Short mmCIF file of C-alpha atoms in Angstrom, two decimals:
data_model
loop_
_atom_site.label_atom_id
_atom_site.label_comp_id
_atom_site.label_asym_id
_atom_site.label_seq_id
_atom_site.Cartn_x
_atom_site.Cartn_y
_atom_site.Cartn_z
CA UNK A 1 35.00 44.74 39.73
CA UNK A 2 36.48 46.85 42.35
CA UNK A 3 38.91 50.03 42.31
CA UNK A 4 40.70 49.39 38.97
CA UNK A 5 43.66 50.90 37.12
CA UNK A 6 43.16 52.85 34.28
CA UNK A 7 41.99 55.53 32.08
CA UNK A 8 39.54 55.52 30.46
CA UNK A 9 38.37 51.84 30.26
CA UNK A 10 38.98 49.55 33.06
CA UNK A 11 41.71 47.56 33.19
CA UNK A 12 40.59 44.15 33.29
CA UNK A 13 41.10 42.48 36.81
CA UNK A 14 43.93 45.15 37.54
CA UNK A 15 43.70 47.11 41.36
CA UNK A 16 44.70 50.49 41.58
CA UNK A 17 46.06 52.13 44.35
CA UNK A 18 43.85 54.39 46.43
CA UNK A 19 45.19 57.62 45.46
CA UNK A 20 46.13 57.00 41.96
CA UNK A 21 43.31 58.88 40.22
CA UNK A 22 44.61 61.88 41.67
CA UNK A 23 47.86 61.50 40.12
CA UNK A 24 50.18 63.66 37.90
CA UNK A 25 50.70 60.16 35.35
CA UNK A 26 46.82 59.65 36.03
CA UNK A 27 46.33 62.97 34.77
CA UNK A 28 48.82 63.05 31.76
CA UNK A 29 47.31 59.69 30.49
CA UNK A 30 43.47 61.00 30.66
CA UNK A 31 44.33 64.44 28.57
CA UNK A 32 46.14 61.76 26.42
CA UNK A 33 43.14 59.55 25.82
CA UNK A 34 40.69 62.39 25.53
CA UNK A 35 42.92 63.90 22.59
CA UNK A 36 42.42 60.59 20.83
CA UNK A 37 39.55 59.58 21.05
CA UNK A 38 38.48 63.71 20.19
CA UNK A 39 40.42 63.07 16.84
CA UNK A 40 38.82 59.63 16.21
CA UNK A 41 35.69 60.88 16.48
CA UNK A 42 35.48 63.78 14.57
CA UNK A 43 37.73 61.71 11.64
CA UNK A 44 35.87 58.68 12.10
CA UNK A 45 32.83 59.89 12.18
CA UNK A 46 33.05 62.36 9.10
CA UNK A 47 35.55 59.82 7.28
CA UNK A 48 33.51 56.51 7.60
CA UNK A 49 30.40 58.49 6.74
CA UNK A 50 31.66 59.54 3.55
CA UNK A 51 32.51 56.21 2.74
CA UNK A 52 29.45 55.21 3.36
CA UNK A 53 27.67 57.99 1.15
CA UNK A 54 30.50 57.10 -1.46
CA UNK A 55 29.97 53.36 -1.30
CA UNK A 56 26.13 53.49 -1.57
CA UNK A 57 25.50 56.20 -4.01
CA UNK A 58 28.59 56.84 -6.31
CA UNK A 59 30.11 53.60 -6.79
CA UNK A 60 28.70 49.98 -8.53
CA UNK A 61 27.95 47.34 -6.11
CA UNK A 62 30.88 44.69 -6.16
CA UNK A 63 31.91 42.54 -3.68
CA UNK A 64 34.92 44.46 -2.19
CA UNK A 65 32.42 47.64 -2.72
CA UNK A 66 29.93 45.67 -0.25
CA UNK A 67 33.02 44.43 1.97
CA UNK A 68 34.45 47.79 2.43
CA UNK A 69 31.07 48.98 2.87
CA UNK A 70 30.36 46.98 6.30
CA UNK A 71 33.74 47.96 7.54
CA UNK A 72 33.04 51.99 7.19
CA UNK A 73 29.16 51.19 8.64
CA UNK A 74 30.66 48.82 11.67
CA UNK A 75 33.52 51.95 12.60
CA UNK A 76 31.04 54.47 12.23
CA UNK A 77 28.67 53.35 14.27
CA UNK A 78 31.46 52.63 17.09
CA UNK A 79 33.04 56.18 17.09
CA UNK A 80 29.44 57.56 16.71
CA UNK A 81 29.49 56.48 20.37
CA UNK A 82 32.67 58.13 21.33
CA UNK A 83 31.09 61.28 23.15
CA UNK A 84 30.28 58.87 25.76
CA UNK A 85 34.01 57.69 26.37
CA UNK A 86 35.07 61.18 26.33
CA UNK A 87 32.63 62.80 28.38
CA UNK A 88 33.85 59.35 30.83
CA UNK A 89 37.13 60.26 30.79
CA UNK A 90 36.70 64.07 31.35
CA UNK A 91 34.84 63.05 34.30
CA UNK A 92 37.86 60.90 36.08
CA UNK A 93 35.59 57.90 34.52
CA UNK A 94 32.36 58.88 36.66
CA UNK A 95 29.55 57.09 34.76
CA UNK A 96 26.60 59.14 34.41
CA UNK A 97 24.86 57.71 31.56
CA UNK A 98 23.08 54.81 32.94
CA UNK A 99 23.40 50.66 33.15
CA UNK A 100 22.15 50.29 29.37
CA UNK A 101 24.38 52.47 28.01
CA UNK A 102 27.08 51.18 30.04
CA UNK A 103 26.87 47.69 28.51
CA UNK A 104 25.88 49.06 25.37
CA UNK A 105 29.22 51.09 25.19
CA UNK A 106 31.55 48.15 26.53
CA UNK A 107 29.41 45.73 23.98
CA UNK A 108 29.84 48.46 21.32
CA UNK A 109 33.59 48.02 21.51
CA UNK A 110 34.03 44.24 21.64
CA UNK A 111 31.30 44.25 18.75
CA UNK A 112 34.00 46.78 16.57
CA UNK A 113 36.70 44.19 17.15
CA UNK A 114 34.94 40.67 16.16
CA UNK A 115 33.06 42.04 12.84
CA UNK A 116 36.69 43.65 11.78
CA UNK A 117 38.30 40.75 12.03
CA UNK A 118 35.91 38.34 10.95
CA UNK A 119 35.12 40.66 7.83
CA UNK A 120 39.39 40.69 7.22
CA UNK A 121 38.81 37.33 7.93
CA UNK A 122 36.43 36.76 5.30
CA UNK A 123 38.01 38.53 3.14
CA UNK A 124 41.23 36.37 3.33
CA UNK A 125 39.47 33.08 2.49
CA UNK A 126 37.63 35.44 -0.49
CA UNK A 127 41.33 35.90 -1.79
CA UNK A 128 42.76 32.36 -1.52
CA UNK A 129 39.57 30.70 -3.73
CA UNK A 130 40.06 33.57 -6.19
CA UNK A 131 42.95 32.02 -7.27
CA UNK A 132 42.59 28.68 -6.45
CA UNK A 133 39.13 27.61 -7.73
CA UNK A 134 38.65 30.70 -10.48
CA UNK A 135 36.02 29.59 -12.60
CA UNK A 136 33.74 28.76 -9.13
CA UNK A 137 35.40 32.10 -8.14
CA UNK A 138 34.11 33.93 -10.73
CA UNK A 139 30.59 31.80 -11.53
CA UNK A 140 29.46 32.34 -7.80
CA UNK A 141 30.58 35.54 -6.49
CA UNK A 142 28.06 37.79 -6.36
CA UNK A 143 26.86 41.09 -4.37
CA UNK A 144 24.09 39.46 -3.17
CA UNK A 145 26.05 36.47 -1.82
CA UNK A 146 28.43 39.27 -0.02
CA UNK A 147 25.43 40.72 1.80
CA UNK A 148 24.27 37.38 2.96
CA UNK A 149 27.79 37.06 4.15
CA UNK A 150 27.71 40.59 5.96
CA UNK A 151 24.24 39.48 7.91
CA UNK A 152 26.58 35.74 9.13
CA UNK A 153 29.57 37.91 9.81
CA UNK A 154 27.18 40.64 12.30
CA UNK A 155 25.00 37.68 13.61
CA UNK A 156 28.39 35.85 14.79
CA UNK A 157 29.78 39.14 16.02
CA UNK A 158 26.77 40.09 17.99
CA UNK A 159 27.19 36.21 19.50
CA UNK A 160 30.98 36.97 20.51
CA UNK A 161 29.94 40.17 22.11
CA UNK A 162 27.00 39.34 24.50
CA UNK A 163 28.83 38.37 27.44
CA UNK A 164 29.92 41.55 27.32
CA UNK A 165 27.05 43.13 27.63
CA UNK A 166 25.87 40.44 30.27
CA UNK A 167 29.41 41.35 32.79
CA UNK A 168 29.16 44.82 32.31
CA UNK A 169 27.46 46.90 34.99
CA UNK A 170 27.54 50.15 36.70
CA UNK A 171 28.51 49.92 40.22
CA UNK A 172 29.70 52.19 43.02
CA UNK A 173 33.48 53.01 43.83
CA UNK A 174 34.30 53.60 47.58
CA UNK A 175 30.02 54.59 47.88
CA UNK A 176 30.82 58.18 46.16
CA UNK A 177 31.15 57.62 42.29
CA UNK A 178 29.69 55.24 39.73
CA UNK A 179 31.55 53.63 37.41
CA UNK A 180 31.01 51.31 34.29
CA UNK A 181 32.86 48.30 34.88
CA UNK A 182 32.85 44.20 34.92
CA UNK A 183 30.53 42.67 37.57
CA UNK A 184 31.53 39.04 37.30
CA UNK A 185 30.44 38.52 41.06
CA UNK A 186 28.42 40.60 41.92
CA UNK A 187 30.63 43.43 44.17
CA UNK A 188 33.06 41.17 45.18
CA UNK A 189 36.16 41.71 42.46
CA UNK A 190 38.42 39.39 44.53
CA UNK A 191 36.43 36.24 44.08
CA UNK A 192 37.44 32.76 42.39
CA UNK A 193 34.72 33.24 40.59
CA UNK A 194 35.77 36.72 39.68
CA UNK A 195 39.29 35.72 38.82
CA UNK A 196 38.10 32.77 36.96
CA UNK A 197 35.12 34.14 34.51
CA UNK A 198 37.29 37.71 33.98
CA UNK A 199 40.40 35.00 32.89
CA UNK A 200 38.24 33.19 31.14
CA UNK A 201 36.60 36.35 29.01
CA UNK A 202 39.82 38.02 28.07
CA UNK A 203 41.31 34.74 27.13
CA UNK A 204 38.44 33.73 24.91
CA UNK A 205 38.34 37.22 22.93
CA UNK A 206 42.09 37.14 22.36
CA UNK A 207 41.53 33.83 20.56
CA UNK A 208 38.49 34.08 18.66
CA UNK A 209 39.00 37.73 17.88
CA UNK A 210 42.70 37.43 17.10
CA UNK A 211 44.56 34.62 17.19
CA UNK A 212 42.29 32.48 15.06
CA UNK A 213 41.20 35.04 12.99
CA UNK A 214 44.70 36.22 12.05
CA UNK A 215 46.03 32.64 11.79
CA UNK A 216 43.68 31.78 8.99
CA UNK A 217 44.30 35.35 7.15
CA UNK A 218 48.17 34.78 7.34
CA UNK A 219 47.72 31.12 5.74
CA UNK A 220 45.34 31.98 3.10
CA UNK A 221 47.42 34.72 2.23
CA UNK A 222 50.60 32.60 2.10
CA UNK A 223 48.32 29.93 0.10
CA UNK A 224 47.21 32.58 -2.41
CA UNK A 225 50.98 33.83 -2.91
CA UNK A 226 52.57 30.41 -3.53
CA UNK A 227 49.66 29.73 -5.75
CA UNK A 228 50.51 32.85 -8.00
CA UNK A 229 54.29 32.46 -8.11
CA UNK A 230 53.15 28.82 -8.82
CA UNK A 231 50.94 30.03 -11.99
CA UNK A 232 52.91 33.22 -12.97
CA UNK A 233 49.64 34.79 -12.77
CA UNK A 234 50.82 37.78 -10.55
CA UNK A 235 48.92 40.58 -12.99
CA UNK A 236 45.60 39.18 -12.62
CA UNK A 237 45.06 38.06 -9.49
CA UNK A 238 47.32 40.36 -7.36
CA UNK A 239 45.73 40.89 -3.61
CA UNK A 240 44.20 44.26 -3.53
CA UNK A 241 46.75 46.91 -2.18
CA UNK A 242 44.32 48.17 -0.32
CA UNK A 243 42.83 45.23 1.79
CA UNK A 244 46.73 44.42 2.73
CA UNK A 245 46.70 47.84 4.19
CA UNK A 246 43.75 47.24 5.72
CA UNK A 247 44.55 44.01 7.27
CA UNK A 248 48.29 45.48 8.54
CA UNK A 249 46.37 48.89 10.00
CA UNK A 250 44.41 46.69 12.06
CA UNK A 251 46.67 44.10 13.20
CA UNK A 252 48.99 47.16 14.06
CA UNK A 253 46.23 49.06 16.58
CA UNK A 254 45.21 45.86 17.96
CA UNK A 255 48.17 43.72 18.63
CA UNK A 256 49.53 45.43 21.21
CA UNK A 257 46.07 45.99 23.09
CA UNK A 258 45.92 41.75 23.21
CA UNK A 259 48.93 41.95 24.56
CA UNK A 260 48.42 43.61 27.70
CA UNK A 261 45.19 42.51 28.14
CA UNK A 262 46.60 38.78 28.89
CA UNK A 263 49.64 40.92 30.64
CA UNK A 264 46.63 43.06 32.90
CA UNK A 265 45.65 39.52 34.18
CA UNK A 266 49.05 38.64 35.82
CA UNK A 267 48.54 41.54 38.31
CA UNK A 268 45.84 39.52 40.15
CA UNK A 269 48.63 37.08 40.98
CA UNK A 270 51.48 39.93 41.90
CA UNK A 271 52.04 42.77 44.67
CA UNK A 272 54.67 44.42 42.10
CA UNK A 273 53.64 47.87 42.50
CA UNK A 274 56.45 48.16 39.91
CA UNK A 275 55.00 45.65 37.52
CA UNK A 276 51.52 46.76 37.89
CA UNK A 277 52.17 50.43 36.78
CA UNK A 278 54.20 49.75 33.92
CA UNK A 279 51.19 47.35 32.68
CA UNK A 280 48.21 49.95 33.39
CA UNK A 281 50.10 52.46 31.31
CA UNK A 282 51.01 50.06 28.74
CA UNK A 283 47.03 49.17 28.72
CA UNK A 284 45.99 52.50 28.26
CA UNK A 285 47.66 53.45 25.53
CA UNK A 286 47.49 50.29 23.48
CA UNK A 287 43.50 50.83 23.90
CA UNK A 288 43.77 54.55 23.34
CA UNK A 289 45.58 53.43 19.76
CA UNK A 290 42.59 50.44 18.81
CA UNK A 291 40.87 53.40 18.46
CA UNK A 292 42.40 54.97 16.03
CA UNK A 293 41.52 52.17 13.68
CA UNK A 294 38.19 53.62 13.13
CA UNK A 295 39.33 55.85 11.71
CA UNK A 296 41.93 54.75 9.50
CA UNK A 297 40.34 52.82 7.15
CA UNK A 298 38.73 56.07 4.75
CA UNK A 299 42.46 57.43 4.88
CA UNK A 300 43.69 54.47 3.61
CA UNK A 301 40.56 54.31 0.85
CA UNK A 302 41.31 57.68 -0.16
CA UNK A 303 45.24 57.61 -0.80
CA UNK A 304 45.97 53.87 -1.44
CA UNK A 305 43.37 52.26 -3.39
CA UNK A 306 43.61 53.43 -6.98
CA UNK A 307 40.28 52.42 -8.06
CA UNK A 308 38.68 53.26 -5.01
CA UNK A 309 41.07 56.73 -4.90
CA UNK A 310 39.76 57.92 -8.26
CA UNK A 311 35.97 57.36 -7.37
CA UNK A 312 36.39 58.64 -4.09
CA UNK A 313 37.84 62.23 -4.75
CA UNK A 314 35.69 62.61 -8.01
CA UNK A 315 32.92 62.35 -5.04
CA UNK A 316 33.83 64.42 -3.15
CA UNK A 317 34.69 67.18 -5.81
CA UNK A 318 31.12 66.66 -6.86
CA UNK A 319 30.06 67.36 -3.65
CA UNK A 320 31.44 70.81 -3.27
CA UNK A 321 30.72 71.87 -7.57
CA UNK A 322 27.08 71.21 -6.31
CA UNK A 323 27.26 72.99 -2.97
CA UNK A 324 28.93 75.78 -4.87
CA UNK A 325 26.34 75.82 -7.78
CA UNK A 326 23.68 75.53 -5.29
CA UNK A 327 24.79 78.66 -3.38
CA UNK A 328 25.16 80.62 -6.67
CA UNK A 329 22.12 79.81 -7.86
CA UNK A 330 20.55 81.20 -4.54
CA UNK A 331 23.01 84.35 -4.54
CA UNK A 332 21.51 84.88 -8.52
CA UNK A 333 17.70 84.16 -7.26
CA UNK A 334 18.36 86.98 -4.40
CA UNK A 335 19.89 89.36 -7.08
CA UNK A 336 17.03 89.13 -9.74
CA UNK A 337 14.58 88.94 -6.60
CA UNK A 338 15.72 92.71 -5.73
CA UNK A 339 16.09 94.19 -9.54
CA UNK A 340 12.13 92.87 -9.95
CA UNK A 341 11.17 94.91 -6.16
CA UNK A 342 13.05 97.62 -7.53
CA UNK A 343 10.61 98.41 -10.28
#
């Protein structure tokens, strides 16, 4: 696409005006987004990895182990990526990492949204059987039948995120800088054909990676709670604090971002210079916060799950008595080594 609005990411089938990236609110918004996605990076990165090393090694393979698992592996993996981003952004979004990595990074990022959703997703429809069918429930779920779940949930993902990786390509802004942006058309970003497969994109991902998706968690979730009021069974089969948490972080970081993503397609159809601004700044800080989901999830592990709490932190003390035992041990080797030169 051509000239486009935003900072970092482009803003989907928005213009810019020509001397816009020079600009004091251009500016503000970039140191913005580069303190962000900073943060998310060195907490996601460092938090999801430590769920992971918790998950795998400390703690007994369940089900919601396994689920919570491929949530910390899928957000790691995105903000592992983040350096990219923020070099991006620190360079007025100059690309100078290549075409691959410029569809890897936009695929990387749709690929974070559909298996969080579809795994929350999942995870719904898990609750609602629980206490509709127990004894199935119970009889049939299984780690292993989670992990064959995980592969569906990554295959389907990786389905919903290749025509993102098709579209995006670098391409040259005004012949002086490259950028990483949508190529529906090849250059021309004022097309029908442009207008119509960009439309079309957006449209689909807000559907299959939100409003179907959170349709079917909000009914099974309504289902499950009628069904324990129903059964005055509220003890033993109360939803898990901490996948409600979960499932309200992310619908909290991402809502907005769907929003102006269907509002950034209006201002192909406008000459409001007045509308447009208000809805590239709106963009770019509703995708600065879908971010920050990344690296939510090990906060809300660590301090709202009780279960999960109490394993967690007895980790991580472990971790440091070793690393403190270790380096004593090696401070008593050193000591003896120099009493035995002595003689």
């Amino acid at each position: 696409m051509g000239s486009t609005a935003n900072c970092p990411h482009v803003l989907e089938n928005a213009t810019l005006e020509p001397n816009s990236y020079g600009s004091q609110e251009h500016k503000v918004i970039c140191t913005f987004s580069i303190i962000i996605f900073s943060v998310t990076f060195l907490l996601g990165t460092s938090g999801n990895g430590l769920v992971i090393w918790c998950t795998t090694l400390k703690m007994k393979k369940t089900v919601i182990v396994v689920w919570l698992l491929n949530l910390a592996v899928n957000d790691f993996l995105f903000t592992l990526f983040l350096p990219f981003t923020i070099a991006t952004t620190a360079l007025n979004r100059h690309w100078t990492f290549g075409r691959y990595m410029c569809k890897l990074n936009a695929t990387l990022f749709n690929l974070n949204l559909f298996v969080s959703v579809l795994q929350l997703t999942i995870i719904g429809i898990e609750r609602c059987i629980s206490v509709i069918f127990p004894m199935w429930f119970k009889n049939h779920r299984t780690p292993r039948l989670a992990s064959f779940v995980v592969v569906a949930v990554w295959i389907l993902a990786f389905l919903f995120s290749s025509p993102y990786f098709i579209f995006r390509d670098t391409l040259s802004i005004d012949n002086k800088t490259i950028h990483c942006d949508y190529k529906f058309d090849g250059d021309n970003s004022r097309s029908a054909i442009t207008v119509s497969r960009g439309s079309a994109l957006f449209i689909t991902r807000f559907i299959l990676g939100f409003l179907i998706p959170f349709t079917i968690i909000v009914l099974c979730y309504v289902v499950t709670a009628l069904h324990i009021q129903k059964k005055l069974i509220v003890k033993a089969t109360k939803p898990l604090k901490i996948i409600i948490a979960v499932i309200v972080s992310f619908f909290v970081c991402w809502f907005p971002y769907q929003v102006f993503v269907l509002l950034s397609l209006s201002n192909m159809y406008t000459n409001d210079k007045h509308i447009k601004r208000v809805v590239n700044i709106g963009y770019s800080l509703t995708k600065s916060l879908t971010y920050i989901n990344s690296c939510i999830n090990p906060i809300l592990y660590a301090f709202v799950g009780r279960t999960f709490k109490k394993d967690f932190w007895r980790s991580i003390q472990q971790v440091f008595e070793n690393a403190f035992m270790e380096e004593a041990t090696k401070a008593d080797f050193r000591s003896e080594t120099k009493s035995s030169n002595a003689f």
